[in-house]
Structures are given as C-alpha cells and as structure tokens.
Amino acid sequence: MHGSAQSYGSEQYPRGSILEPLCHGSVEMMSRAVNDFYLEHWPFPDEKARKKFVIAGFPTVTCLYFPKGLESRMPQACSLLSILFLIDDQLECMSLEEGKAYNDRLKPLCRGESLPSRSDPVGWIMYDLWESMRATEPELAHGIIEPLFAFMDAQTSKARLQINDITQYLEYRQADVGQALVSLWRDDKVVDITNFSSLLATLTRYTMNLHISVEELESVAGIEENCGRHISLVNDIYSYEKELLASQSTTHEGAILCNAHKGKPFYVPTPFGERLMLPNKYVEELKNAPMEDVDFLGSFFEVDERLLIAEKMFESEYTTLGSRSILHPQAAKVHLNRYMEWTEVCMASEMSMVVARASSRMFGGLSLSRNREWLQTTLNYASDGFVGAQKIKALPRIFRPCVAPFLPEVRRMPGHYKTARKIIVPILQKREAESAKCCDFLEWMTADAGGPQSDHNMIADLQLKMSLAALHTTAATVVQLLYDLCCMPQYISALREEVEAVQARYSEWDKQALLELDRMDSFMKESLRHNPLLLVTLQRIVHRDLVLSDGFLIPAGTLIGVPSQAVGMDAAQITDPHTFQGFRFTKIREVTVSVAEKGRTHWAASNLDHLAFGYGRHVCPGRFFASNEIKLIMVHLLMSYDFEFAEGLKDRPKNLCAEIQLIPNPETRVRVRRRE
C-alpha cells in the first residue's frame, strides 16, 4: 500500500486516506472465471443465493489479499476462498454436530485420501482444487491443509455457545478468524510449520511461491499475531449485519451469534453520549430505588449531569414536547369505507388518522373525535416536534439557541397550542356551565387538577401532549400488525374465526369480550416482540453513585436502560426466538394452570420477560387502554376488509430505526378492499 497527496492548483490536499489498496491486475478476469464456474456447478438453493454470491465478490477479496500472486496460481486461491465462504454459509443452516460431520467428510477429500462422488459438487470441487494445488507446488500446498482444518474445526466448535465475557470471545475469534490469518505458535515457537501455518499466510506464500525458513518466520511472529487479532475484529465489524440477519432467519446452532456481554452491563454510544445497558436481573432493584437517586423523568431531560449539560431528548426548550407535569371501530369506518374495491393506500398515514379519532373519542368525547382541526393538529404537533428535535440535535450545541427558533417546525409549535386551546377551552367552559359530568380523560384530568394546573389553557396544553403519547405509538403498533398479516396471511382466517366465536357470545365489545380474544392478544404480543416501539426501556439517569446488590457501581450522571428488545429475543427466555409464531402465547396459556402465570403472557403485561412497556412505578399507564383500542381496530379491519401488500412487494418492509425507536416503514403501500 502507498500514500500520496493530490495537487489542486498551488495547494496540496490530502486524500480521504493516505493509504491506497493494491489489487491483483487480473482481478476482473479472475472474478468472471471463478464466478462463472461456481454459478455453473455449485448447488445454490435459488436465484437470490446466486446473486448474493456474485455481489459478495469473493474473487475480488482474494485479489486484494494477494496483489502480488502469480498469475497461474491466483485462480486456485480465488476458488479456495470462494468455496470456504460458500461452505460457511451452508454451516449456518446446520447444528454444530451436523457442521462437524460435514467438514469431517471433506477433510479426506482435501488430503487426497479418498475419491469424491461426481454427483456431489462440494466434494469434487474441493478434491479437484487440492489435487491441482498439489500438482502445482506440493510443499506449499501441503502447508495450507492443517491451518484450513483448524479453521474449519473452529467454525463448528461448541465453545461458541459457552462464551460469556469479552476475553472468551476474543480467544474464540482468534481461533476462528485470527488463527486463520497468522502462524500458530506455542511457547513463542513455530509449531510444525508444515502443518500449522496459518491459512492466509501460507496461501500468500503459495500464490507468490515463497519458501521461507522457520527462522525467518520466527522473526515476524509478533507482527503476524498482532495482524490476526486486528483482522479478526475488523472482520466481525464488517460482517456483523450479515451474521445478525443469518441468526434471525434460522434456528440452527451454526448461525448463533457469539455473545460476549450476556448477563453483564455494557455501554453503547448514542447521540446523547454513552448509555449503560443493564441486564434485567437488576430491574427489581432499579424499580425500588428512590426517584431522587434514579430519575425516570430526568432521563428525558438531563443527559450528562457530569458535564452539566442540559441536553434534552426532545429539545423541549424549543419544541415544547417534553413535560414534567404529572398530571374504535367508528373511526376506522369513516376513513376506510371508501375503499369498496381494491385500492392502494399508505397504511401508516391512514392508521394515524384512525387512531387519532379513536383516541380523541376517549380523551375528549364524541365532538373532539369528529373535529378535523383537532385531529390534524395532534398529527402535526407530533410530526413537527420530532422532526424539529432531530434537526436541532444535528446542530452544534452552541448554535442551537440561535438557529432553533427559525426552524419551520419549531415556528409552527405555538400555533398547535393555540389551536388546541381554541378547541379544548370551549369544551371545558361548556361542561362547567352545564355542570356536565363526562366519562373521558379530559373530565378526569380536570377533576384531579388543582392550583395552576386547573387553568383551562394548561389543561388544553396537557391534552395535546397526551395525544403525543397515545397516538403514534398505537398507530405504529396497528401498522406493524397489518404488515405482519400481509406477509403471513395464514393467520387471518384463524383470527377471524376467533372474532366470530366471541361475537356469538357477547352482544357488544366490552372489556370481557376483548379479554377473550386470546389469539388476537398472542399475535399482538408476538408482533410487538419482533417490532418493539423502543429498543431500550427503563431509561433512567442516576443522580448519585448507586451500588447494586452484587457490588456493581453505577456512577452518578450515568444514563442507564435495559435492552428490552434483546431480552425479548433471548433464547434463554423464549424458545426459538427469531421465528415468528403468532399463536406462541396462546399455546403457552393452554398448558399453564396458574391464572397469574397466564396473565404474565398477555400483551399488556409488564414483567422481567416482557419489558416493552417499562416496569415498576413508571410502567406505561395507558397500555390496557391501548390494548383494547388496538383490538377494536383490528376486529373491524379483519371483519370488514381484505388487505395485502401492493403489487411487487413480497417481503415485509424493514423497520426504520431512529435512535432507540423502531418505526414501521411509513412509505409502504397496502391494497385494501371492503369484504362482501
């Protein structure tokens, strides 16, 4: 590799990096030849896998590894690394025992000790490749065999299932990846250089026809070992997304991710600074900790007390979203009845309005739920607040007070409050004049208000903020459910059957009727487990040094949380966690005797296995209302409409991630039709 500076006019400007990669000059020819060979002979399961192989560019990677390799030997090197990566993909779909047997079957073929069946592409490709390499240079080819087998053995080692800390993880990855890159040493000596040379190091010697003595290898032992450690970490960083997707798409041991922090606290970087993630074994202690020491509300406001920075999650100084105040089917019909024939709609925006109407009916009565100005204000208030906060947080802190007031989203916020007061205050005044008692949240909030909080303008402001908490979370949940049903329509008939059975027993959808929608509740919980609203819950800021029961010290000023999404995907907590089983919790309830234990499996439950709504004194108080509201909306949608993804969309749209929030793709279009 070499570096240089680019000259522009009379000045010199450095490149983005002073290093430039060297690549073998025949990379394009090698890539075409090797890719064509494997596309013709390898047993790819489908066209998607064939395209994935070509895009991965294994021959190109090989040419970057060995830029000075001999022209005659590079095709062999490209083929070897390609087949190793292809075999690694196959191992992900096996148990470790199956993977070991698979590799053990290939070893005698690599050594030339047995003949392959020509009906087995993997076997004969591996056999022919090694025969060719031995014919070219037997000594250097033989030196690659044992490092290759050490690499293959590490891939199927049960040690990967027993990793509990970072030291074990690094030792394992050094064997799996690092030792595939550097020479193996014991007591600072090269061990049988013919059999235990590293895979890539010996492959480098093979491609360049380098015959190096033991003494020469010893002189660079430290460099090679350090190189292996670094490359193993770089490999993990760049391959993490691929490995994560593989672990989520299969239940086999070969795809299980190594876990170096399970059961232990760990820090993650965020736009607000580091957050300390705590395992759920500490949840009970945190739940009972004094609020002045472990502050829930403060986690949305003070983020770095040590630096006395009043960073605000919602930038509420400008957007006004934050607040320290402690203080149904009809909607769906109005917005969806116009879709009598198949019509393509943006489901995220449709559901936002449906939920806005349904929530407003409970918050402020029938008139509020039908006031379009109010409904639009609640939607715009949330949108402007979040978008404005993101824009502000992208600015250097010193510029925020100057720039924020001129952002269009921030400038619109006072207008939203003005509209809310214009609508809510007359409702309050009319109720006072008529001494009317209504059964809605506005009435309850008015009854509990005292002192300054009884001011009508303040109640109107709080009502607007309450809509923020209820509207988008519920709408997102409904959209996720619809996306799940569109990509797994086999659940629809079973859910409709349950609705019909409950309807036959009840004259109206009251609390008890909704409670008997057991399959619906299970499907909702499984959808939430895979698509949680938040990746991290139980967020707190620690104001004083906090020592937990096992002696673990959390310093004052630390922002903490529990990775609840990871808890929900923990194989130790739930069987086959990455497979979507819509009626998983229904089956659990069927074999559970205890009423209390059955209650723990419901969507709105809050316990150490289900932390989506938080836990303890600050658990989401509206989760039961949301559960009933979502069920009512889903009942109407299921019984009144057919729905499917828009033409051309087969796979479930990926969620968007905004900081710790998981958001259903807002642009996905769904076809809707009124049922006969």
PDB file of C-alpha atoms in Angstrom, residues 26-203:
ATOM      1  CA  SER A  26      -6.170  -9.617 -13.335  1.00  0.00           C
ATOM      2  CA  VAL A  27      -8.995  -9.136 -10.844  1.00  0.00           C
ATOM      3  CA  GLU A  28     -11.720  -8.690 -13.478  1.00  0.00           C
ATOM      4  CA  MET A  29     -10.709 -11.757 -15.455  1.00  0.00           C
ATOM      5  CA  MET A  30     -10.353 -13.846 -12.279  1.00  0.00           C
ATOM      6  CA  SER A  31     -13.735 -12.707 -10.988  1.00  0.00           C
ATOM      7  CA  ARG A  32     -15.525 -13.616 -14.206  1.00  0.00           C
ATOM      8  CA  ALA A  33     -13.889 -17.022 -14.463  1.00  0.00           C
ATOM      9  CA  VAL A  34     -14.399 -18.059 -10.823  1.00  0.00           C
ATOM     10  CA  ASN A  35     -17.929 -16.680 -10.576  1.00  0.00           C
ATOM     11  CA  ASP A  36     -18.959 -18.416 -13.813  1.00  0.00           C
ATOM     12  CA  PHE A  37     -17.517 -21.706 -12.578  1.00  0.00           C
ATOM     13  CA  TYR A  38     -19.421 -21.666  -9.284  1.00  0.00           C
ATOM     14  CA  LEU A  39     -22.623 -20.406 -10.852  1.00  0.00           C
ATOM     15  CA  GLU A  40     -22.483 -23.422 -13.171  1.00  0.00           C
ATOM     16  CA  HIS A  41     -21.522 -26.098 -10.639  1.00  0.00           C
ATOM     17  CA  TRP A  42     -22.390 -25.017  -7.058  1.00  0.00           C
ATOM     18  CA  PRO A  43     -25.789 -26.171  -5.666  1.00  0.00           C
ATOM     19  CA  PHE A  44     -27.254 -22.739  -4.949  1.00  0.00           C
ATOM     20  CA  PRO A  45     -30.792 -23.073  -3.492  1.00  0.00           C
ATOM     21  CA  ASP A  46     -32.300 -20.263  -5.577  1.00  0.00           C
ATOM     22  CA  GLU A  47     -31.626 -17.273  -7.816  1.00  0.00           C
ATOM     23  CA  LYS A  48     -31.372 -14.956  -4.823  1.00  0.00           C
ATOM     24  CA  ALA A  49     -28.460 -17.005  -3.450  1.00  0.00           C
ATOM     25  CA  ARG A  50     -26.728 -16.938  -6.852  1.00  0.00           C
ATOM     26  CA  LYS A  51     -26.966 -13.127  -6.984  1.00  0.00           C
ATOM     27  CA  LYS A  52     -25.785 -12.862  -3.389  1.00  0.00           C
ATOM     28  CA  PHE A  53     -22.685 -14.915  -4.244  1.00  0.00           C
ATOM     29  CA  VAL A  54     -21.739 -12.679  -7.177  1.00  0.00           C
ATOM     30  CA  ILE A  55     -22.344  -9.480  -5.202  1.00  0.00           C
ATOM     31  CA  ALA A  56     -20.140 -10.755  -2.347  1.00  0.00           C
ATOM     32  CA  GLY A  57     -17.144 -10.570  -4.698  1.00  0.00           C
ATOM     33  CA  PHE A  58     -15.006 -13.334  -3.160  1.00  0.00           C
ATOM     34  CA  PRO A  59     -12.506 -13.365  -6.067  1.00  0.00           C
ATOM     35  CA  THR A  60     -12.079  -9.608  -5.685  1.00  0.00           C
ATOM     36  CA  VAL A  61     -11.368 -10.022  -1.976  1.00  0.00           C
ATOM     37  CA  THR A  62      -8.778 -12.684  -2.845  1.00  0.00           C
ATOM     38  CA  CYS A  63      -7.089 -10.351  -5.328  1.00  0.00           C
ATOM     39  CA  LEU A  64      -6.902  -7.713  -2.582  1.00  0.00           C
ATOM     40  CA  TYR A  65      -5.397 -10.265  -0.196  1.00  0.00           C
ATOM     41  CA  PHE A  66      -2.747 -11.395  -2.697  1.00  0.00           C
ATOM     42  CA  PRO A  67      -1.977  -8.493  -5.064  1.00  0.00           C
ATOM     43  CA  LYS A  68       1.452  -9.968  -5.933  1.00  0.00           C
ATOM     44  CA  GLY A  69       0.273 -13.539  -6.501  1.00  0.00           C
ATOM     45  CA  LEU A  70       1.480 -15.428  -9.568  1.00  0.00           C
ATOM     46  CA  GLU A  71      -0.960 -15.311 -12.473  1.00  0.00           C
ATOM     47  CA  SER A  72      -1.018 -19.112 -12.711  1.00  0.00           C
ATOM     48  CA  ARG A  73      -1.868 -19.638  -9.035  1.00  0.00           C
ATOM     49  CA  MET A  74      -4.401 -16.894  -8.361  1.00  0.00           C
ATOM     50  CA  PRO A  75      -7.382 -18.813  -9.847  1.00  0.00           C
ATOM     51  CA  GLN A  76      -6.726 -21.566  -7.287  1.00  0.00           C
ATOM     52  CA  ALA A  77      -6.571 -19.063  -4.425  1.00  0.00           C
ATOM     53  CA  CYS A  78      -9.760 -17.327  -5.613  1.00  0.00           C
ATOM     54  CA  SER A  79     -11.533 -20.676  -5.863  1.00  0.00           C
ATOM     55  CA  LEU A  80     -10.367 -21.807  -2.397  1.00  0.00           C
ATOM     56  CA  LEU A  81     -11.586 -18.696  -0.576  1.00  0.00           C
ATOM     57  CA  SER A  82     -14.838 -18.733  -2.561  1.00  0.00           C
ATOM     58  CA  ILE A  83     -15.644 -22.320  -1.596  1.00  0.00           C
ATOM     59  CA  LEU A  84     -14.733 -21.669   2.060  1.00  0.00           C
ATOM     60  CA  PHE A  85     -17.189 -18.766   2.223  1.00  0.00           C
ATOM     61  CA  LEU A  86     -19.861 -20.857   0.491  1.00  0.00           C
ATOM     62  CA  ILE A  87     -19.326 -23.705   2.951  1.00  0.00           C
ATOM     63  CA  ASP A  88     -19.542 -21.204   5.828  1.00  0.00           C
ATOM     64  CA  ASP A  89     -22.981 -20.160   4.553  1.00  0.00           C
ATOM     65  CA  GLN A  90     -24.070 -23.807   4.498  1.00  0.00           C
ATOM     66  CA  LEU A  91     -22.849 -24.358   8.065  1.00  0.00           C
ATOM     67  CA  GLU A  92     -25.222 -21.619   9.228  1.00  0.00           C
ATOM     68  CA  CYS A  93     -28.123 -23.918   8.328  1.00  0.00           C
ATOM     69  CA  MET A  94     -26.831 -26.828  10.406  1.00  0.00           C
ATOM     70  CA  SER A  95     -26.396 -27.795  14.026  1.00  0.00           C
ATOM     71  CA  LEU A  96     -22.788 -27.808  15.231  1.00  0.00           C
ATOM     72  CA  GLU A  97     -22.762 -31.623  15.163  1.00  0.00           C
ATOM     73  CA  GLU A  98     -24.026 -31.633  11.587  1.00  0.00           C
ATOM     74  CA  GLY A  99     -21.461 -28.991  10.652  1.00  0.00           C
ATOM     75  CA  LYS A 100     -18.635 -31.019  12.177  1.00  0.00           C
ATOM     76  CA  ALA A 101     -19.719 -34.135  10.282  1.00  0.00           C
ATOM     77  CA  TYR A 102     -19.941 -32.059   7.082  1.00  0.00           C
ATOM     78  CA  ASN A 103     -16.382 -30.747   7.499  1.00  0.00           C
ATOM     79  CA  ASP A 104     -15.008 -34.140   8.550  1.00  0.00           C
ATOM     80  CA  ARG A 105     -16.386 -35.595   5.308  1.00  0.00           C
ATOM     81  CA  LEU A 106     -14.431 -33.000   3.310  1.00  0.00           C
ATOM     82  CA  LYS A 107     -11.067 -33.446   5.075  1.00  0.00           C
ATOM     83  CA  PRO A 108     -10.004 -36.751   3.442  1.00  0.00           C
ATOM     84  CA  LEU A 109     -11.018 -35.312   0.079  1.00  0.00           C
ATOM     85  CA  CYS A 110      -8.737 -32.325   0.665  1.00  0.00           C
ATOM     86  CA  ARG A 111      -5.874 -34.640   1.619  1.00  0.00           C
ATOM     87  CA  GLY A 112      -6.474 -36.788  -1.448  1.00  0.00           C
ATOM     88  CA  GLU A 113      -7.100 -39.831   0.727  1.00  0.00           C
ATOM     89  CA  SER A 114     -10.487 -40.652  -0.819  1.00  0.00           C
ATOM     90  CA  LEU A 115     -12.256 -40.083  -4.113  1.00  0.00           C
ATOM     91  CA  PRO A 116     -15.369 -37.909  -4.378  1.00  0.00           C
ATOM     92  CA  SER A 117     -18.689 -38.737  -5.938  1.00  0.00           C
ATOM     93  CA  ARG A 118     -19.200 -36.741  -9.104  1.00  0.00           C
ATOM     94  CA  SER A 119     -22.804 -36.229  -8.036  1.00  0.00           C
ATOM     95  CA  ASP A 120     -21.568 -34.235  -5.014  1.00  0.00           C
ATOM     96  CA  PRO A 121     -20.422 -30.801  -6.299  1.00  0.00           C
ATOM     97  CA  VAL A 122     -18.973 -29.688  -2.965  1.00  0.00           C
ATOM     98  CA  GLY A 123     -16.879 -32.846  -2.681  1.00  0.00           C
ATOM     99  CA  TRP A 124     -15.489 -32.993  -6.197  1.00  0.00           C
ATOM    100  CA  ILE A 125     -14.799 -29.235  -6.393  1.00  0.00           C
ATOM    101  CA  MET A 126     -12.783 -29.414  -3.168  1.00  0.00           C
ATOM    102  CA  TYR A 127     -10.966 -32.590  -4.307  1.00  0.00           C
ATOM    103  CA  ASP A 128     -10.088 -31.256  -7.755  1.00  0.00           C
ATOM    104  CA  LEU A 129      -8.905 -27.952  -6.303  1.00  0.00           C
ATOM    105  CA  TRP A 130      -6.468 -29.550  -3.868  1.00  0.00           C
ATOM    106  CA  GLU A 131      -5.210 -32.039  -6.457  1.00  0.00           C
ATOM    107  CA  SER A 132      -4.478 -29.092  -8.722  1.00  0.00           C
ATOM    108  CA  MET A 133      -2.649 -27.191  -5.964  1.00  0.00           C
ATOM    109  CA  ARG A 134      -0.550 -30.222  -5.003  1.00  0.00           C
ATOM    110  CA  ALA A 135       0.373 -30.757  -8.634  1.00  0.00           C
ATOM    111  CA  THR A 136       1.494 -27.116  -8.874  1.00  0.00           C
ATOM    112  CA  GLU A 137       3.575 -26.904  -5.671  1.00  0.00           C
ATOM    113  CA  PRO A 138       3.225 -29.890  -3.271  1.00  0.00           C
ATOM    114  CA  GLU A 139       5.236 -28.491  -0.347  1.00  0.00           C
ATOM    115  CA  LEU A 140       3.496 -25.121  -0.085  1.00  0.00           C
ATOM    116  CA  ALA A 141       0.079 -26.652  -0.847  1.00  0.00           C
ATOM    117  CA  HIS A 142       0.554 -29.233   1.895  1.00  0.00           C
ATOM    118  CA  GLY A 143       1.386 -26.429   4.323  1.00  0.00           C
ATOM    119  CA  ILE A 144      -2.106 -24.947   3.891  1.00  0.00           C
ATOM    120  CA  ILE A 145      -4.029 -28.128   4.783  1.00  0.00           C
ATOM    121  CA  GLU A 146      -3.787 -28.170   8.589  1.00  0.00           C
ATOM    122  CA  PRO A 147      -4.455 -24.435   9.090  1.00  0.00           C
ATOM    123  CA  LEU A 148      -7.507 -24.946   6.891  1.00  0.00           C
ATOM    124  CA  PHE A 149      -8.717 -27.801   9.096  1.00  0.00           C
ATOM    125  CA  ALA A 150      -8.084 -25.749  12.258  1.00  0.00           C
ATOM    126  CA  PHE A 151     -10.219 -23.003  10.751  1.00  0.00           C
ATOM    127  CA  MET A 152     -12.983 -25.478   9.854  1.00  0.00           C
ATOM    128  CA  ASP A 153     -12.921 -27.011  13.342  1.00  0.00           C
ATOM    129  CA  ALA A 154     -13.291 -23.601  14.970  1.00  0.00           C
ATOM    130  CA  GLN A 155     -16.396 -22.943  12.868  1.00  0.00           C
ATOM    131  CA  THR A 156     -18.187 -25.912  14.422  1.00  0.00           C
ATOM    132  CA  SER A 157     -16.772 -25.687  17.953  1.00  0.00           C
ATOM    133  CA  LYS A 158     -19.288 -25.827  20.813  1.00  0.00           C
ATOM    134  CA  ALA A 159     -17.118 -23.229  22.545  1.00  0.00           C
ATOM    135  CA  ARG A 160     -19.080 -20.539  20.671  1.00  0.00           C
ATOM    136  CA  LEU A 161     -22.187 -21.463  22.696  1.00  0.00           C
ATOM    137  CA  GLN A 162     -20.386 -21.043  26.026  1.00  0.00           C
ATOM    138  CA  ILE A 163     -18.923 -17.557  25.606  1.00  0.00           C
ATOM    139  CA  ASN A 164     -19.887 -15.243  28.465  1.00  0.00           C
ATOM    140  CA  ASP A 165     -17.266 -12.498  28.505  1.00  0.00           C
ATOM    141  CA  ILE A 166     -15.100 -10.474  26.182  1.00  0.00           C
ATOM    142  CA  THR A 167     -11.916 -12.439  26.942  1.00  0.00           C
ATOM    143  CA  GLN A 168     -13.518 -15.736  25.927  1.00  0.00           C
ATOM    144  CA  TYR A 169     -14.959 -14.066  22.853  1.00  0.00           C
ATOM    145  CA  LEU A 170     -11.597 -12.711  21.678  1.00  0.00           C
ATOM    146  CA  GLU A 171      -9.887 -16.041  22.317  1.00  0.00           C
ATOM    147  CA  TYR A 172     -12.525 -17.861  20.300  1.00  0.00           C
ATOM    148  CA  ARG A 173     -12.454 -15.376  17.416  1.00  0.00           C
ATOM    149  CA  GLN A 174      -8.656 -15.547  17.409  1.00  0.00           C
ATOM    150  CA  ALA A 175      -9.016 -19.282  16.756  1.00  0.00           C
ATOM    151  CA  ASP A 176     -11.882 -18.898  14.289  1.00  0.00           C
ATOM    152  CA  VAL A 177     -10.585 -15.950  12.250  1.00  0.00           C
ATOM    153  CA  GLY A 178      -7.295 -14.715  13.668  1.00  0.00           C
ATOM    154  CA  GLN A 179      -5.518 -18.067  13.537  1.00  0.00           C
ATOM    155  CA  ALA A 180      -6.719 -18.461  10.004  1.00  0.00           C
ATOM    156  CA  LEU A 181      -4.601 -15.417   9.249  1.00  0.00           C
ATOM    157  CA  VAL A 182      -1.401 -15.883  11.255  1.00  0.00           C
ATOM    158  CA  SER A 183       1.003 -18.686  12.078  1.00  0.00           C
ATOM    159  CA  LEU A 184       0.182 -20.827  15.125  1.00  0.00           C
ATOM    160  CA  TRP A 185       2.650 -20.558  17.958  1.00  0.00           C
ATOM    161  CA  ARG A 186       3.254 -22.442  21.194  1.00  0.00           C
ATOM    162  CA  ASP A 187       5.639 -21.123  23.839  1.00  0.00           C
ATOM    163  CA  ASP A 188       6.813 -18.499  21.355  1.00  0.00           C
ATOM    164  CA  LYS A 189       7.956 -21.164  18.866  1.00  0.00           C
ATOM    165  CA  VAL A 190       6.624 -22.095  15.479  1.00  0.00           C
ATOM    166  CA  VAL A 191       4.893 -25.454  15.839  1.00  0.00           C
ATOM    167  CA  ASP A 192       5.495 -27.793  12.878  1.00  0.00           C
ATOM    168  CA  ILE A 193       5.470 -25.113  10.259  1.00  0.00           C
ATOM    169  CA  THR A 194       4.423 -27.611   7.572  1.00  0.00           C
ATOM    170  CA  ASN A 195       1.143 -28.499   9.319  1.00  0.00           C
ATOM    171  CA  PHE A 196       0.165 -25.459  11.411  1.00  0.00           C
ATOM    172  CA  SER A 197       0.950 -22.474   9.249  1.00  0.00           C
ATOM    173  CA  SER A 198      -1.870 -20.004   9.005  1.00  0.00           C
ATOM    174  CA  LEU A 199      -4.365 -20.281   6.192  1.00  0.00           C
ATOM    175  CA  LEU A 200      -3.900 -16.874   4.589  1.00  0.00           C
ATOM    176  CA  ALA A 201      -0.233 -16.571   5.476  1.00  0.00           C
ATOM    177  CA  THR A 202       0.570 -19.925   3.850  1.00  0.00           C
ATOM    178  CA  LEU A 203      -1.761 -19.132   0.953  1.00  0.00           C
TER     179      LEU A 203
END
